């Protein structure tokens, strides 16, 4: 048997004298068996019932069982012995075509019918033979050299592109892998600098005698493209600076699909728009290619009019000169200016909840957000003004809030006026918050106290996750440092540091390990006069399960109040027995106290739980046993806090 060369632009079909692979696994054409068109009369005999047994190694049995016509038409009301004989005759060829997609081109297939039982049994025996392996891979990359006007451009790393090719020599050749590798190679290029790239030729040369295949892929980059000026469509009520200040793409930068997606995500997160579409206007490039094709056709027509047979000429190559800059187009549909919403809820931390929200997207050029929240253990109201993002990427806000809480017999009422600056992206976020707090605190059995403070706090959050909504791999780290250092509107000066982290790691195909930790410390001459919100307590859904919300702290009379130090840790294993459902086992430990020694003497909780992937995030239901209180507690939470 000789070599067989199969080639097509963009897609390849492999053919050999006895084997024809027809596209992707499980999608081959069906033979015309005539079953569907057979006439049916009222006196038609009962359909023939039969069984199918496939004997093939590995996953090949499943491949055949899912795709053979013998299985497809089993139970068909028009089946009879003649139709079954036809299917049996066609099965060897069909089985060879199917296993060819898995890399086996010299199989031995035998089909026999056992009629000794009550039903005929069609037995398909398949010996796949030696799989075809990849002997040679040739990747030809055209057009990636910098264009003369852009000769100073950074060269495209074609060697890295070649290294990314997934089908390595020595591996088994499968049709699905071949198609996937070509798509991945093209995808890698069109995402940046060369969005008009295309596969101009692909070949697979199979040698059945040596059980090897040689691969050829020719990829043309097309013109190198860069972004041009920003063009905005759809704005009516809101200022264009909302979009321009979030646009980090500068004219002359390389085309980048990820840059487009990042800008679209930032605009969607503003809340100003019901829909956002960010794209690069390719019309200038398309017009240039159409003109090139028309010139080529005109040249061929002129050559043919002279009476001589025209010489075959290739199409005019794509112009690789100074490509026009692609306008950056942002199309938006604005959200309505005002929105009122209400909701009911429940938390095992703070009890029943009712909430009323009012938002206005254009109050003195800012976004106004307000809410009133009534919970069993907390009642709060806040109003904040969010300014549009500045050209340097700062998100500024200012507002006021009031919160009353009754936690572990400590009743606090805090009024806050604050100004905050936030900057950075999702992966690295930073903020600076300046506040004035006035707090009234009553501890059951003790006298009421009043304090005020003017703290400044810097916070940084680092995220490296495979998914923000359902993370399975990576980590999040948050750190805060701040305090009230000046004797201005401050009863007790203090310095406060705190940090927390969560780490995700897959364990096997269905398992996941989650490790959490949190620490904090406060430095001051006296604890009295420091607002309770800056002290530390532990316990609850996102802290130490098995204990009530903020139950772990410093005992004062019949109440639990915050301490100077806090340390907690948690380890949890989740097993996802279904794509959206999991069971969990966990162990938590931690404490809060006025001394380091007491804070580092943990109280533990452990238990089991269930997990569900809802559209808004993971829903967690846990039953935990608090070892120090000798009691079980139910915990319910949605997602994770940071």
Coordinates of C-alpha atoms in Angstrom, one line a residue:
X1 CA 0.0 0.0 0.0
X2 CA 1.4 3.4 -0.9
X3 CA 1.2 6.8 0.8
X4 CA -2.1 8.7 0.7
X5 CA -2.1 12.5 0.5
X6 CA -5.2 14.3 1.6
X7 CA -5.3 18.1 1.5
X8 CA -7.9 20.9 1.8
X9 CA -7.8 24.5 2.9
X10 CA -8.8 24.7 6.5
X11 CA -10.3 21.2 6.8
X12 CA -8.9 17.7 6.0
X13 CA -10.6 14.4 5.3
X14 CA -8.5 11.3 5.5
X15 CA -9.0 8.6 2.9
X16 CA -7.4 5.2 2.3
X17 CA -8.5 2.2 0.1
X18 CA -10.5 0.5 2.9
X19 CA -11.0 3.4 5.3
X20 CA -12.6 6.8 5.0
X21 CA -12.6 9.0 8.0
X22 CA -15.6 11.3 7.6
X23 CA -15.0 14.3 9.9
X24 CA -15.3 14.4 13.6
X25 CA -15.8 11.4 15.8
X26 CA -19.5 10.3 15.8
X27 CA -20.5 12.6 12.9
X28 CA -19.9 10.4 9.9
X29 CA -22.5 10.2 7.1
X30 CA -25.0 7.4 7.4
X31 CA -25.5 4.9 4.6
X32 CA -28.8 5.0 2.7
X33 CA -30.4 2.0 4.1
X34 CA -33.9 2.7 2.9
X35 CA -35.5 2.0 6.3
X36 CA -37.2 5.4 6.6
X37 CA -38.7 5.1 3.2
X38 CA -40.1 1.6 3.3
X39 CA -43.8 1.5 2.7
X40 CA -45.9 0.4 5.7
X41 CA -49.3 -1.3 5.3
X42 CA -51.8 -2.1 8.0
X43 CA -50.9 -5.8 7.8
X44 CA -47.2 -5.1 8.3
X45 CA -45.5 -7.8 10.4
X46 CA -44.1 -7.0 13.9
X47 CA -40.7 -5.3 13.8
X48 CA -37.7 -7.5 14.2
X49 CA -36.1 -7.3 17.6
X50 CA -32.3 -7.9 18.0
X51 CA -29.4 -7.2 20.3
X52 CA -26.0 -5.8 19.6
X53 CA -22.7 -6.8 21.3
X54 CA -19.5 -5.0 20.6
X55 CA -16.1 -6.4 21.5
X56 CA -13.4 -3.8 21.2
X57 CA -10.6 -2.6 23.5
X58 CA -10.4 0.6 25.4
X59 CA -13.0 3.3 24.5
X60 CA -13.5 1.9 21.0
X61 CA -16.5 -0.1 22.2
X62 CA -18.2 3.0 23.3
X63 CA -17.4 4.8 20.1
X64 CA -19.0 2.0 18.0
X65 CA -22.0 1.5 20.3
X66 CA -22.8 5.2 20.0
X67 CA -22.4 5.5 16.2
X68 CA -23.1 2.2 14.4
X69 CA -26.3 2.1 12.4
X70 CA -26.9 -1.3 14.0
X71 CA -27.5 0.6 17.3
X72 CA -29.2 3.5 15.6
X73 CA -32.0 1.5 14.0
X74 CA -32.4 -1.1 16.8
X75 CA -36.0 -1.0 17.8
X76 CA -37.1 0.7 14.6
X77 CA -40.7 -0.3 13.8
X78 CA -39.8 -0.9 10.1
X79 CA -36.9 -3.3 10.9
X80 CA -37.1 -6.7 9.2
X81 CA -34.6 -9.5 8.4
X82 CA -33.7 -8.0 5.0
X83 CA -32.9 -4.6 6.6
X84 CA -30.9 -6.3 9.3
X85 CA -28.8 -8.2 6.7
X86 CA -28.1 -4.9 5.0
X87 CA -26.9 -3.3 8.2
X88 CA -24.7 -6.3 9.0
X89 CA -23.0 -6.1 5.6
X90 CA -22.4 -2.4 6.0
X91 CA -21.0 -2.6 9.5
X92 CA -17.4 -3.6 8.8
X93 CA -16.8 -0.6 6.5
X94 CA -18.6 1.7 8.9
X95 CA -16.6 0.4 11.9
X96 CA -13.4 1.0 10.0
X97 CA -14.4 4.6 9.3
X98 CA -15.2 5.2 12.9
X99 CA -12.0 3.8 14.4
X100 CA -10.0 5.7 11.9
X101 CA -11.1 8.9 13.6
X102 CA -9.4 7.5 16.8
X103 CA -6.1 6.8 14.9
X104 CA -6.5 3.1 13.8
X105 CA -6.3 2.6 10.0
X106 CA -5.7 -1.1 9.7
X107 CA -8.4 -2.7 11.9
X108 CA -9.8 -6.2 11.5
X109 CA -13.6 -6.2 11.8
X110 CA -15.8 -9.3 11.9
X111 CA -19.5 -9.3 12.2
X112 CA -21.6 -12.4 12.9
X113 CA -25.2 -13.1 13.9
X114 CA -26.1 -15.5 16.7
X115 CA -29.6 -16.8 16.2
X116 CA -29.6 -19.5 18.9
X117 CA -31.5 -17.4 21.5
X118 CA -34.9 -15.8 21.6
X119 CA -33.6 -12.7 19.8
X120 CA -30.8 -12.5 17.2
X121 CA -27.6 -11.1 18.6
X122 CA -25.3 -9.2 16.2
X123 CA -21.7 -9.6 17.5
X124 CA -19.1 -7.1 16.3
X125 CA -15.5 -8.1 17.0
X126 CA -12.8 -5.5 16.4
X127 CA -9.1 -5.8 16.5
X128 CA -7.9 -2.2 16.0
X129 CA -4.3 -3.1 15.1
X130 CA -1.5 -0.7 15.5
X131 CA -2.4 3.0 15.9
X132 CA -1.1 5.6 13.5
X133 CA 1.4 7.9 15.1
X134 CA 2.7 11.3 14.1
X135 CA 6.0 11.0 12.3
X136 CA 6.6 14.5 11.1
X137 CA 5.0 18.0 11.7
X138 CA 5.8 20.9 9.4
X139 CA 4.3 24.3 10.4
X140 CA 4.8 27.0 7.7
X141 CA 4.1 30.5 9.0
X142 CA 3.9 33.2 6.4
X143 CA 3.8 37.0 6.7
X144 CA 4.9 37.5 10.3
X145 CA 7.9 39.7 9.4
X146 CA 7.5 43.4 10.5
X147 CA 6.2 45.6 7.7
X148 CA 8.7 48.3 6.5
X149 CA 6.9 51.3 8.0
X150 CA 6.7 49.3 11.2
X151 CA 10.1 47.8 11.0
X152 CA 10.8 48.9 14.5
X153 CA 7.8 46.8 15.7
X154 CA 8.4 44.0 18.2
X155 CA 8.9 40.8 16.1
X156 CA 6.1 38.2 16.6
X157 CA 7.4 35.2 18.5
X158 CA 6.8 32.5 15.8
X159 CA 9.0 30.0 17.7
X160 CA 6.7 30.2 20.7
X161 CA 3.7 29.7 18.4
X162 CA 5.3 26.6 17.0
X163 CA 6.0 25.3 20.5
X164 CA 2.3 25.7 21.3
X165 CA 1.3 23.2 18.6
X166 CA -0.3 20.4 20.6
X167 CA 0.2 17.4 18.2
X168 CA 3.8 16.2 18.9
X169 CA 5.7 13.6 17.0
X170 CA 5.2 10.1 18.4
X171 CA 1.6 10.7 19.6
X172 CA -1.4 8.9 18.3
X173 CA -3.1 10.7 15.4
X174 CA -6.8 11.3 16.0
X175 CA -9.1 13.3 13.8
X176 CA -10.6 15.2 16.7
X177 CA -7.2 16.2 18.0
X178 CA -6.1 17.2 14.5
X179 CA -9.1 19.6 14.1
X180 CA -8.6 20.9 17.6
X181 CA -4.9 21.6 17.1
X182 CA -5.6 23.6 13.9
X183 CA -8.3 25.7 15.6
X184 CA -6.0 26.4 18.6
X185 CA -3.1 27.5 16.4
X186 CA -5.3 29.9 14.4
X187 CA -7.0 31.1 17.6
X188 CA -3.6 31.9 19.1
X189 CA -2.8 34.2 16.2
X190 CA -6.1 36.0 15.6
X191 CA -6.3 37.1 19.2
X192 CA -3.6 39.6 18.8
X193 CA -1.9 41.6 16.0
X194 CA -3.2 39.4 13.1
X195 CA -7.0 39.1 13.4
X196 CA -7.2 38.4 9.6
X197 CA -4.9 35.3 9.8
X198 CA -6.1 32.2 8.1
X199 CA -5.1 28.6 7.4
X200 CA -4.4 28.5 3.7
X201 CA -3.4 24.8 3.5
X202 CA -3.5 21.7 5.7
X203 CA -2.4 18.2 4.8
X204 CA -2.2 14.8 6.5
X205 CA -0.2 12.1 4.7
X206 CA -1.0 8.7 6.0
X207 CA 1.3 5.7 5.4
X208 CA -0.7 2.6 6.4
X209 CA 2.3 0.3 5.9
X210 CA 4.4 2.1 8.5
X211 CA 1.5 3.3 10.6
X212 CA 2.7 6.9 10.5
X213 CA 1.3 10.2 9.4
X214 CA 3.0 13.4 8.3
X215 CA 1.3 16.8 9.0
X216 CA 1.6 20.0 7.1
X217 CA -0.1 23.3 8.2
X218 CA 0.4 26.6 6.3
X219 CA -0.8 29.7 8.2
X220 CA -0.8 33.1 6.7
X221 CA -0.8 36.0 9.1
X222 CA -2.5 38.6 7.0
X223 CA -1.8 42.2 7.7
X224 CA -0.5 43.4 11.1
X225 CA -3.3 45.6 12.5
X226 CA -3.4 48.3 15.2
X227 CA -6.1 50.2 17.0
X228 CA -7.2 53.7 15.9
X229 CA -9.3 56.3 17.5
X230 CA -12.3 55.6 19.8
X231 CA -15.8 55.9 18.4
X232 CA -18.8 55.8 20.8
X233 CA -22.3 55.0 19.7
X234 CA -25.5 54.9 21.8
X235 CA -24.9 57.6 24.5
X236 CA -27.8 59.9 25.3
X237 CA -28.0 60.7 29.0
X238 CA -24.5 60.0 30.3
X239 CA -21.2 61.8 29.6
X240 CA -18.7 60.2 27.2
X241 CA -16.0 60.6 29.8
X242 CA -17.5 57.5 31.5
X243 CA -16.3 55.5 28.6
X244 CA -13.2 57.4 27.6
X245 CA -11.7 57.3 31.1
X246 CA -12.0 53.5 31.2
X247 CA -10.5 53.0 27.8
X248 CA -6.9 51.9 28.3
X249 CA -6.4 51.2 24.6
X250 CA -4.2 53.8 22.9
X251 CA -4.1 54.6 19.1
X252 CA -1.2 52.7 17.5
X253 CA -1.3 49.7 19.9
X254 CA -1.5 46.2 18.5
X255 CA -4.9 44.7 18.0
X256 CA -5.7 42.5 21.0
X257 CA -8.9 40.6 21.5
X258 CA -8.2 40.4 25.3
X259 CA -8.0 44.2 25.4
X260 CA -11.4 44.5 23.8
X261 CA -12.9 42.0 26.2
X262 CA -11.3 43.8 29.2
X263 CA -12.7 47.2 28.2
X264 CA -16.1 45.6 27.6
X265 CA -16.0 44.1 31.1
X266 CA -15.0 47.4 32.7
X267 CA -17.9 49.2 31.0
X268 CA -20.4 46.6 32.0
X269 CA -19.3 46.8 35.7
X270 CA -20.1 50.5 35.8
X271 CA -23.8 49.9 36.0
X272 CA -24.5 52.7 33.5
X273 CA -25.3 50.3 30.6
X274 CA -27.8 47.5 29.9
X275 CA -25.6 46.2 27.1
X276 CA -22.1 46.9 25.9
X277 CA -20.4 45.8 22.6
X278 CA -16.7 46.6 22.0
X279 CA -15.2 45.8 18.6
X280 CA -12.6 46.9 16.1
X281 CA -14.0 48.2 12.7
X282 CA -12.6 45.9 10.1
X283 CA -14.4 47.5 7.2
X284 CA -11.3 49.3 5.9
X285 CA -9.4 46.0 5.7
X286 CA -12.3 44.2 4.0
X287 CA -12.6 47.0 1.5
X288 CA -8.8 46.7 0.7
X289 CA -9.1 42.9 0.2
X290 CA -12.2 43.4 -2.1
X291 CA -10.3 45.9 -4.2
X292 CA -7.3 43.6 -4.5
X293 CA -9.6 40.8 -5.7
X294 CA -11.2 43.0 -8.3
X295 CA -7.8 44.2 -9.6
X296 CA -6.7 40.6 -10.0
X297 CA -9.9 39.6 -11.9
X298 CA -9.5 42.7 -14.2
X299 CA -5.9 41.7 -15.0
X300 CA -7.0 38.1 -15.9
X301 CA -9.8 39.5 -18.1
X302 CA -7.4 41.8 -20.0
X303 CA -5.0 38.9 -20.5
X304 CA -7.8 36.7 -22.0
X305 CA -9.0 39.4 -24.4
X306 CA -5.8 39.2 -26.5
X307 CA -6.8 35.8 -27.8
X308 CA -4.1 33.8 -26.1
X309 CA -4.7 31.4 -23.3
X310 CA -4.3 33.3 -20.1
X311 CA -1.5 32.2 -17.8
X312 CA -2.7 31.1 -14.4
X313 CA -1.7 33.7 -11.9
X314 CA -2.1 33.7 -8.1
X315 CA -4.4 36.2 -6.6
X316 CA -2.9 39.5 -5.6
X317 CA -1.3 39.0 -2.2
X318 CA -2.8 40.9 0.8
X319 CA -1.2 44.3 1.1
X320 CA 1.3 44.1 4.0
X321 CA 2.2 47.8 3.8
X322 CA 1.1 50.3 6.4
X323 CA -2.3 48.9 7.3
X324 CA -5.0 51.4 8.2
X325 CA -5.6 51.9 11.9
X326 CA -8.8 50.1 13.1
X327 CA -11.3 52.4 14.8
X328 CA -12.2 51.2 18.2
X329 CA -16.1 51.1 18.3
X330 CA -18.0 51.0 21.6
X331 CA -21.8 50.5 21.2
X332 CA -23.9 50.9 24.3
X333 CA -27.5 50.7 25.4
X334 CA -28.0 52.8 28.5
X335 CA -29.7 51.6 31.7
X336 CA -32.6 53.6 32.9
X337 CA -31.5 56.5 35.2
X338 CA -33.5 55.5 38.3
X339 CA -34.1 52.1 39.8
X340 CA -36.0 51.0 42.9
X341 CA -35.7 47.4 44.2
X342 CA -36.6 45.5 47.3
X343 CA -35.7 42.0 48.7
X344 CA -36.1 39.6 51.5
X345 CA -33.5 37.2 52.8
X346 CA -32.1 35.2 55.6
X347 CA -28.7 34.7 57.1
X348 CA -27.6 32.4 59.8
X349 CA -25.2 35.2 60.9
X350 CA -27.6 38.1 61.3
X351 CA -31.1 36.5 60.9
X352 CA -34.0 37.6 58.8
X353 CA -33.4 40.4 56.3
X354 CA -35.6 43.0 54.4
X355 CA -33.9 45.5 52.1
X356 CA -35.0 48.5 50.0
X357 CA -32.6 50.0 47.4
X358 CA -32.8 53.3 45.4
X359 CA -30.2 54.0 42.7
X360 CA -29.9 57.1 40.4
X361 CA -27.2 57.0 37.7
X362 CA -27.0 60.7 37.2
X363 CA -27.1 62.9 40.3
X364 CA -24.8 65.9 39.8
X365 CA -22.7 63.8 37.4
X366 CA -22.3 60.9 39.8
X367 CA -23.9 57.6 40.4
X368 CA -26.0 57.6 43.6
X369 CA -26.7 54.4 45.5
X370 CA -28.7 54.1 48.7
X371 CA -30.2 51.3 50.8
X372 CA -32.1 50.6 54.0
X373 CA -31.5 47.1 55.5
X374 CA -33.4 45.6 58.4
X375 CA -32.0 42.4 59.9
X376 CA -32.7 40.7 63.2
X377 CA -29.3 41.6 64.6
X378 CA -28.4 44.6 62.4
X379 CA -30.2 47.6 61.0
X380 CA -28.4 49.9 58.5
X381 CA -28.9 52.7 56.1
X382 CA -26.3 54.2 53.7
X383 CA -26.1 56.7 50.8
X384 CA -23.1 57.0 48.5
X385 CA -22.0 59.0 45.5
X386 CA -19.7 57.3 43.0
X387 CA -17.8 59.6 40.6
X388 CA -16.9 58.5 37.1
X389 CA -13.5 56.8 36.7
X390 CA -10.8 59.4 36.2
X391 CA -8.3 59.3 33.3
X392 CA -5.7 57.8 35.6
X393 CA -8.0 55.0 36.6
X394 CA -9.2 56.2 40.0
X395 CA -12.7 55.4 41.3
X396 CA -13.7 57.9 43.9
X397 CA -16.7 57.8 46.2
X398 CA -18.1 59.6 49.2
X399 CA -21.0 58.9 51.4
X400 CA -22.6 58.4 54.8
X401 CA -24.0 55.5 56.8
X402 CA -25.7 54.5 60.0
X403 CA -25.6 51.0 61.5
X404 CA -27.0 49.6 64.7
X405 CA -26.1 46.0 65.8
X406 CA -26.9 43.8 68.7
X407 CA -24.3 41.0 68.7
X408 CA -23.6 38.8 71.7
X409 CA -25.1 41.4 74.1
X410 CA -23.0 44.3 72.8
X411 CA -25.2 47.0 71.2
X412 CA -23.5 49.5 69.0
X413 CA -24.8 52.5 66.9
X414 CA -22.2 53.9 64.5
X415 CA -22.6 57.0 62.3
X416 CA -19.9 57.2 59.5
X417 CA -19.0 59.8 56.9
X418 CA -16.4 58.6 54.5
X419 CA -14.4 59.3 51.3
X420 CA -12.7 56.4 49.4
X421 CA -10.4 56.1 46.4
X422 CA -10.2 52.7 44.7
X423 CA -7.9 51.8 41.8
X424 CA -6.4 48.9 40.0
X425 CA -8.1 45.9 38.3
X426 CA -9.7 42.6 39.3
X427 CA -6.3 40.9 39.8
X428 CA -4.7 43.7 41.9
X429 CA -7.1 46.1 43.6
X430 CA -6.1 48.9 46.0
X431 CA -8.1 51.4 48.1
X432 CA -7.6 54.3 50.5
X433 CA -10.4 55.1 52.9
X434 CA -10.8 58.2 55.1
X435 CA -13.6 58.1 57.6
X436 CA -15.1 59.9 60.6
X437 CA -16.9 57.6 63.0
X438 CA -19.1 58.4 66.0
X439 CA -20.1 55.4 68.0
X440 CA -22.4 54.8 70.9
X441 CA -21.8 51.4 72.6
X442 CA -23.8 49.6 75.3
X443 CA -22.6 46.4 76.9
X444 CA -25.3 44.6 78.8
X445 CA -24.6 45.1 82.6
X446 CA -22.1 48.0 82.0
X447 CA -22.4 51.7 81.4
X448 CA -22.9 53.2 77.9
X449 CA -19.8 54.7 76.2
X450 CA -19.3 57.1 73.3
X451 CA -16.3 57.4 71.1
X452 CA -15.2 59.2 67.9
X453 CA -12.4 58.5 65.6
X454 CA -10.8 59.8 62.3
X455 CA -8.9 56.8 60.8
X456 CA -7.2 56.4 57.4
X457 CA -7.0 52.8 56.0
X458 CA -5.0 51.4 53.0
X459 CA -6.1 48.0 51.6
X460 CA -4.8 45.8 48.9
X461 CA -6.3 42.7 47.4
X462 CA -4.4 40.3 45.1
X463 CA -6.4 37.7 43.1
X464 CA -5.2 34.8 41.0
X465 CA -8.1 32.6 40.3
X466 CA -9.3 30.4 37.4
X467 CA -12.8 31.8 37.9
X468 CA -14.2 34.6 40.0
X469 CA -17.6 33.0 40.5
X470 CA -16.7 29.4 40.9
X471 CA -12.9 29.2 41.7
X472 CA -11.2 25.9 41.8
X473 CA -7.6 26.9 41.5
X474 CA -5.6 29.9 42.7
X475 CA -5.7 32.3 45.7
X476 CA -6.9 35.6 47.0
X477 CA -4.9 37.7 49.5
X478 CA -6.2 40.8 51.3
X479 CA -4.2 43.0 53.6
X480 CA -5.1 46.2 55.5
X481 CA -3.1 48.7 57.4
X482 CA -4.4 51.9 59.0
X483 CA -5.4 53.8 62.1
X484 CA -6.1 57.1 63.7
X485 CA -2.8 58.7 64.4
X486 CA -3.6 62.3 64.9
X487 CA -5.4 63.7 68.0
X488 CA -8.1 65.3 65.8
X489 CA -11.7 64.2 66.3
X490 CA -10.2 61.1 67.9
X491 CA -10.6 59.9 71.5
X492 CA -8.0 57.1 71.3
X493 CA -5.2 56.9 68.8
X494 CA -4.5 53.4 67.4
X495 CA -2.8 51.4 64.6
X496 CA -4.5 48.4 63.1
X497 CA -3.2 45.7 60.7
X498 CA -5.2 42.7 59.3
X499 CA -4.9 40.2 56.6
X500 CA -6.8 37.2 55.2
X501 CA -6.3 34.7 52.4
X502 CA -8.0 31.8 50.7
X503 CA -6.3 29.1 48.6
X504 CA -8.0 26.7 46.1
X505 CA -6.4 23.5 44.8
X506 CA -8.0 20.7 42.8
X507 CA -7.6 17.2 44.2
X508 CA -8.2 14.5 41.6
X509 CA -10.9 14.9 38.9
X510 CA -13.7 15.7 41.3
X511 CA -12.1 16.9 44.5
X512 CA -11.1 20.3 45.7
X513 CA -9.2 21.6 48.7
X514 CA -9.9 25.1 50.2
X515 CA -7.7 26.6 52.9
X516 CA -8.5 29.9 54.6
X517 CA -6.7 32.0 57.1
X518 CA -7.2 35.4 58.8
X519 CA -5.1 37.4 61.3
X520 CA -5.4 40.9 62.9
X521 CA -3.8 43.0 65.6
X522 CA -4.5 46.4 67.1
X523 CA -2.0 48.7 68.9
X524 CA -3.2 51.5 71.3
X525 CA -2.6 52.7 74.8
X526 CA -6.2 52.0 75.8
X527 CA -8.8 49.8 74.2
X528 CA -11.6 52.1 75.5
X529 CA -12.2 54.8 72.9
X530 CA -11.4 52.6 69.9
X531 CA -14.6 52.0 67.8
X532 CA -15.8 48.5 68.1
X533 CA -15.7 48.0 64.3
X534 CA -11.8 48.2 64.5
X535 CA -11.6 45.5 67.2
X536 CA -11.6 41.8 66.4
X537 CA -14.1 39.0 66.9
X538 CA -14.5 35.5 65.3
X539 CA -17.2 32.9 64.7
X540 CA -19.9 32.5 62.0
X541 CA -20.3 31.3 58.4
X542 CA -17.1 32.9 57.0
X543 CA -15.0 32.5 60.2
X544 CA -15.1 29.6 62.6
X545 CA -18.2 27.4 62.0
X546 CA -19.9 25.8 64.9
X547 CA -20.2 29.1 66.7
X548 CA -22.6 32.0 66.5
X549 CA -21.7 35.1 64.5
X550 CA -18.9 37.0 66.2
X551 CA -19.4 34.8 69.3
X552 CA -15.6 34.4 70.0
X553 CA -14.0 37.4 71.6
X554 CA -13.4 39.0 75.0
X555 CA -16.0 38.5 77.8
X556 CA -17.2 41.6 79.6
X557 CA -20.0 40.9 82.0
X558 CA -22.7 39.0 80.0
X559 CA -21.5 40.2 76.7
X560 CA -18.7 39.3 74.2
X561 CA -16.8 42.3 72.8
X562 CA -13.9 42.7 70.4
X563 CA -10.3 42.0 71.2
X564 CA -6.9 43.4 70.2
X565 CA -5.8 40.2 68.4
X566 CA -7.5 37.5 66.2
X567 CA -6.4 34.4 64.3
X568 CA -8.5 31.9 62.4
X569 CA -7.8 29.0 60.0
X570 CA -9.9 26.6 58.0
X571 CA -9.4 23.5 55.8
X572 CA -12.2 22.1 53.7
X573 CA -12.5 19.3 51.2
X574 CA -15.2 19.3 48.6
X575 CA -16.2 16.4 46.4
X576 CA -18.3 17.2 43.3
X577 CA -20.3 14.0 42.7
X578 CA -22.3 15.9 40.0
X579 CA -21.3 19.0 38.0
X580 CA -23.4 21.3 40.2
X581 CA -23.5 19.3 43.5
X582 CA -20.9 18.6 46.1
X583 CA -20.4 17.4 49.6
X584 CA -17.9 19.0 52.0
X585 CA -16.0 18.1 55.1
X586 CA -14.3 20.9 57.1
X587 CA -12.3 21.8 60.2
X588 CA -12.2 25.4 61.5
X589 CA -10.2 26.9 64.4
X590 CA -9.7 30.3 65.8
X591 CA -10.2 32.9 68.5
X592 CA -10.1 36.6 69.3
X593 CA -8.6 38.0 72.6
X594 CA -6.8 40.9 74.2
X595 CA -3.5 39.0 74.4
X596 CA -1.5 37.1 71.7
X597 CA -1.4 34.0 73.8
X598 CA -5.2 33.8 74.2
X599 CA -5.8 34.6 70.5
X600 CA -3.5 31.8 69.5
X601 CA -5.4 29.3 71.8
X602 CA -8.0 28.3 69.2
X603 CA -11.5 27.0 69.6
X604 CA -12.4 24.5 67.0
X605 CA -15.4 23.6 64.9
X606 CA -15.9 20.8 62.4
X607 CA -18.6 19.2 60.3
X608 CA -20.2 18.3 57.0
X609 CA -21.9 20.4 54.3
X610 CA -23.5 20.6 50.9
X611 CA -22.6 22.8 47.9
X612 CA -24.6 23.9 44.9
X613 CA -23.5 26.0 41.9
X614 CA -26.3 28.5 41.5
X615 CA -26.4 31.2 38.8
X616 CA -25.3 33.8 41.3
X617 CA -22.5 31.8 43.0
X618 CA -22.0 28.7 45.2
X619 CA -24.6 28.1 47.9
X620 CA -23.2 26.6 51.0
X621 CA -25.1 24.7 53.7
X622 CA -23.1 23.4 56.7
X623 CA -23.8 21.6 59.9
X624 CA -20.9 22.2 62.3
X625 CA -20.1 21.1 65.8
X626 CA -18.6 23.7 68.1
X627 CA -16.1 21.8 70.3
X628 CA -15.9 24.6 73.0
X629 CA -19.7 25.0 73.3
X630 CA -20.6 21.3 72.8
X631 CA -23.4 22.2 70.3
X632 CA -24.3 21.8 66.7
X633 CA -25.1 24.8 64.5
X634 CA -26.5 25.2 61.0
X635 CA -24.7 27.7 58.7
X636 CA -25.9 29.0 55.4
X637 CA -23.9 31.3 53.0
X638 CA -23.6 32.4 49.4
X639 CA -20.2 32.7 47.8
X640 CA -17.2 33.9 49.7
X641 CA -16.7 37.4 51.1
X642 CA -13.7 38.6 49.1

